[in-house]
């Protein structure tokens, strides 16, 4: 029973990782950039949700939508200001810029509101415990799982059934060819950042409800772990990010369940190094031959 | 005569360095430098060592590593264990710090240097985090509360370590091995095709860089009385990265200058840590947007006055790039 309980917790946690990982993977798939600032967009989303709930007094779903919208705008602004001028620069230059943007968002947040943590109101979602075959499932984790699933299905729909999704797939396949076919590459990249950041914002609100405590530096670790999840599933592959996120959440929960909760944060990085050594393309990826 | 011409720059800088050493030693002994300035000076030297060692990995070999604080931490803790737990002399501590960090570099370098660019960056970042979390969970070294360390770092020690670091890295860069590393930075596939054992040189640069970061860790541990895992998080790695990036990817003197300047800046902003980090992040972004080669590019300070004498060759006019 203990094991199943941990699995349930792991899936809830994993769905948060999966939502963040989706943004990483989409951005990486389209511009080959590890968007280090993604974890901080997640943090901003969490705070927007928090202030929307406490100051505007709105419910869970409006707050979620507001956080998603704010993060989408933030994501596009980051892309336009910091990454777009570097479209043709070296990979390392872009990576360093991303690190800079990440630090900037974190410390501007601290500068504006201080480093003290906030507690999410716990009355936002009905909190009742369901007992199912001896396993306690809180209604909150069901809500979280449900919301994440809906968002993931929505994303699949956008990517595979809409025009902008088609453009995104085309650009990630070959940006030059897409441009020749009349696709506005810059707008497509902006849209990708917007969608990815909106998902991170949603993850931020969900995280706040699940863990209660939010603070300006909270984005770093989940951000890095979500990146691990994206690499685990095969970076650039959307279903891979979902599976990778869920897998990582379950593994972490099992490690804490075994009594090594302090080592939990280390496990993700061990997985990362192992996967990079043995299967660098990820679980769902295909090996690509290097061409000169 | 010819040898003298080639090496006079080298001996000149060594003599200058010793003159600097003597002046500072005299100032400290006579009490003209108060404890605050001495602290800043030591911190500067440690940062210069860190910057120089990371410069060897990123600037010369072009391997983007952002887990340098991990080696720094390994060195700090290894030396602290030697001197505090085993009661061995400081010299043993410093040497162990270097060797322990070197071994850590070897262990992490061999598998992860097969990766490139972004993946290597993330793997090294992960390594730095694993080191921190491991230190946090090992009770022998005090866990989260850290270890108390007696003050043993003195100016002669700091100077000797700094001088050796800079000399070894500068001379390595100008050797056959250094040129091999530079060729990997410029184009790894071409270097491979030219018969350079790229894995060997990447690991070599990584291990040497880790060694000196470890030594810097030993000096740090024995200067600040207490070491805690939280001192070695990835913000520390980013600090070191900023020195190298701002100074110029590929310029040793650039990294050194940036380390000195930024240490002074951060000393002044000590009471405003947020402002300091905002400035750092803006520096990173604007340097990358408007001068991606950093302040010095791949030029060295010495090449500024050699310029007129060398006709062609040697100077690439800053056309070199990293990765």
mmCIF file of C-alpha atoms in Angstrom, chain A residues 28 32-34 36 81-83 85-86 89-97 99-108 110-111 115 217 220-221 224 227-228 231 235 262-267 269-270 272-273 276-278 280-281 290-292, chain B residues 58 62-64 66 108 111-112 114-127 129-130 132-138 187 189 234-235 238 241-242 245 249 273-275 277-282 284-285 288-290 292 321-323:
data_model
loop_
_atom_site.group_PDB
_atom_site.id
_atom_site.type_symbol
_atom_site.label_atom_id
_atom_site.label_comp_id
_atom_site.label_asym_id
_atom_site.label_seq_id
_atom_site.Cartn_x
_atom_site.Cartn_y
_atom_site.Cartn_z
ATOM 1 C CA UNK A 28 14.520 23.550 -27.480
ATOM 2 C CA UNK A 32 17.867 24.741 -29.940
ATOM 3 C CA UNK A 33 18.141 26.788 -26.766
ATOM 4 C CA UNK A 34 17.997 25.683 -23.149
ATOM 5 C CA UNK A 36 17.265 28.697 -18.320
ATOM 6 C CA UNK A 81 14.505 41.268 -25.988
ATOM 7 C CA UNK A 82 17.110 38.709 -25.046
ATOM 8 C CA UNK A 83 17.065 35.813 -27.498
ATOM 9 C CA UNK A 85 19.050 39.430 -31.361
ATOM 10 C CA UNK A 86 21.155 36.319 -30.814
ATOM 11 C CA UNK A 89 25.113 33.859 -32.384
ATOM 12 C CA UNK A 90 27.026 30.914 -30.956
ATOM 13 C CA UNK A 91 25.223 28.440 -28.746
ATOM 14 C CA UNK A 92 27.301 29.407 -25.730
ATOM 15 C CA UNK A 93 26.436 33.104 -26.146
ATOM 16 C CA UNK A 94 22.732 32.283 -26.076
ATOM 17 C CA UNK A 95 23.153 29.942 -23.132
ATOM 18 C CA UNK A 96 24.966 32.623 -21.126
ATOM 19 C CA UNK A 97 22.239 35.138 -21.988
ATOM 20 C CA UNK A 99 21.476 32.319 -17.474
ATOM 21 C CA UNK A 100 21.594 36.113 -17.250
ATOM 22 C CA UNK A 101 17.855 36.437 -17.879
ATOM 23 C CA UNK A 102 17.178 33.795 -15.250
ATOM 24 C CA UNK A 103 19.236 35.605 -12.599
ATOM 25 C CA UNK A 104 17.655 38.895 -13.622
ATOM 26 C CA UNK A 105 14.083 37.674 -13.115
ATOM 27 C CA UNK A 106 14.939 36.074 -9.776
ATOM 28 C CA UNK A 107 16.661 39.068 -8.279
ATOM 29 C CA UNK A 108 14.282 41.671 -9.660
ATOM 30 C CA UNK A 110 13.479 39.734 -4.700
ATOM 31 C CA UNK A 111 14.235 43.428 -5.160
ATOM 32 C CA UNK A 115 12.889 37.235 -0.404
ATOM 33 C CA UNK A 217 14.088 31.300 -5.862
ATOM 34 C CA UNK A 220 15.562 27.050 -9.918
ATOM 35 C CA UNK A 221 15.299 23.467 -8.754
ATOM 36 C CA UNK A 224 16.435 22.151 -13.609
ATOM 37 C CA UNK A 227 14.941 20.024 -17.877
ATOM 38 C CA UNK A 228 16.155 16.621 -16.716
ATOM 39 C CA UNK A 231 16.175 15.182 -21.596
ATOM 40 C CA UNK A 235 14.483 16.767 -25.823
ATOM 41 C CA UNK A 262 17.323 14.340 1.586
ATOM 42 C CA UNK A 263 18.930 12.721 -1.448
ATOM 43 C CA UNK A 264 15.811 13.321 -3.530
ATOM 44 C CA UNK A 265 17.207 16.374 -5.268
ATOM 45 C CA UNK A 266 20.393 14.543 -6.179
ATOM 46 C CA UNK A 267 18.578 11.670 -7.878
ATOM 47 C CA UNK A 269 20.941 14.776 -11.632
ATOM 48 C CA UNK A 270 22.222 11.246 -11.336
ATOM 49 C CA UNK A 272 20.515 13.067 -16.053
ATOM 50 C CA UNK A 273 24.147 12.039 -16.156
ATOM 51 C CA UNK A 276 23.298 11.478 -21.144
ATOM 52 C CA UNK A 277 25.955 8.775 -21.070
ATOM 53 C CA UNK A 278 23.896 5.770 -22.090
ATOM 54 C CA UNK A 280 21.806 10.864 -24.988
ATOM 55 C CA UNK A 281 18.855 11.091 -27.374
ATOM 56 C CA UNK A 290 26.691 14.161 -37.008
ATOM 57 C CA UNK A 291 27.389 15.875 -40.285
ATOM 58 C CA UNK A 292 30.222 18.261 -41.034
ATOM 59 C CA UNK B 58 35.821 27.322 -21.253
ATOM 60 C CA UNK B 62 35.797 25.598 -25.384
ATOM 61 C CA UNK B 63 34.032 23.133 -23.065
ATOM 62 C CA UNK B 64 31.130 24.906 -21.439
ATOM 63 C CA UNK B 66 28.998 25.489 -15.197
ATOM 64 C CA UNK B 108 32.961 13.631 -14.030
ATOM 65 C CA UNK B 111 31.893 10.362 -19.169
ATOM 66 C CA UNK B 112 30.460 13.844 -19.590
ATOM 67 C CA UNK B 114 31.617 13.028 -24.613
ATOM 68 C CA UNK B 115 28.714 15.460 -24.560
ATOM 69 C CA UNK B 116 28.720 18.762 -26.333
ATOM 70 C CA UNK B 117 27.592 22.308 -25.690
ATOM 71 C CA UNK B 118 24.283 22.474 -23.867
ATOM 72 C CA UNK B 119 24.331 18.908 -22.646
ATOM 73 C CA UNK B 120 27.780 19.296 -21.163
ATOM 74 C CA UNK B 121 26.650 22.487 -19.447
ATOM 75 C CA UNK B 122 23.702 20.740 -17.845
ATOM 76 C CA UNK B 123 25.724 17.665 -16.886
ATOM 77 C CA UNK B 124 28.345 19.800 -15.133
ATOM 78 C CA UNK B 125 25.626 21.843 -13.450
ATOM 79 C CA UNK B 126 24.126 18.568 -12.262
ATOM 80 C CA UNK B 127 27.524 17.459 -10.975
ATOM 81 C CA UNK B 129 24.492 20.096 -7.428
ATOM 82 C CA UNK B 130 25.270 16.467 -6.602
ATOM 83 C CA UNK B 132 26.455 20.110 -2.776
ATOM 84 C CA UNK B 133 23.689 17.659 -1.893
ATOM 85 C CA UNK B 134 26.217 14.975 -0.985
ATOM 86 C CA UNK B 135 28.044 17.362 1.361
ATOM 87 C CA UNK B 136 24.704 18.317 2.853
ATOM 88 C CA UNK B 137 23.985 14.686 3.693
ATOM 89 C CA UNK B 138 27.341 13.494 4.997
ATOM 90 C CA UNK B 187 36.528 23.278 -34.442
ATOM 91 C CA UNK B 189 35.665 17.899 -35.807
ATOM 92 C CA UNK B 234 25.323 27.081 -8.510
ATOM 93 C CA UNK B 235 25.263 30.812 -7.807
ATOM 94 C CA UNK B 238 27.691 31.487 -12.082
ATOM 95 C CA UNK B 241 31.367 32.011 -15.098
ATOM 96 C CA UNK B 242 30.724 35.755 -15.124
ATOM 97 C CA UNK B 245 32.580 35.664 -19.832
ATOM 98 C CA UNK B 249 36.284 33.894 -23.574
ATOM 99 C CA UNK B 273 23.097 41.407 -2.540
ATOM 100 C CA UNK B 274 20.039 41.805 -4.789
ATOM 101 C CA UNK B 275 21.427 44.863 -6.507
ATOM 102 C CA UNK B 277 22.945 40.068 -8.673
ATOM 103 C CA UNK B 278 20.807 42.362 -10.844
ATOM 104 C CA UNK B 279 23.959 44.129 -12.028
ATOM 105 C CA UNK B 280 25.667 40.788 -12.669
ATOM 106 C CA UNK B 281 22.758 39.480 -14.683
ATOM 107 C CA UNK B 282 22.515 42.657 -16.744
ATOM 108 C CA UNK B 284 25.876 38.949 -18.653
ATOM 109 C CA UNK B 285 22.988 39.863 -20.949
ATOM 110 C CA UNK B 288 26.395 38.783 -24.833
ATOM 111 C CA UNK B 289 24.140 41.097 -26.840
ATOM 112 C CA UNK B 290 26.681 43.780 -27.708
ATOM 113 C CA UNK B 292 29.836 38.494 -27.251
ATOM 114 C CA UNK B 321 35.384 32.494 -31.430
ATOM 115 C CA UNK B 322 34.416 30.085 -28.762
ATOM 116 C CA UNK B 323 32.370 27.089 -29.845
#
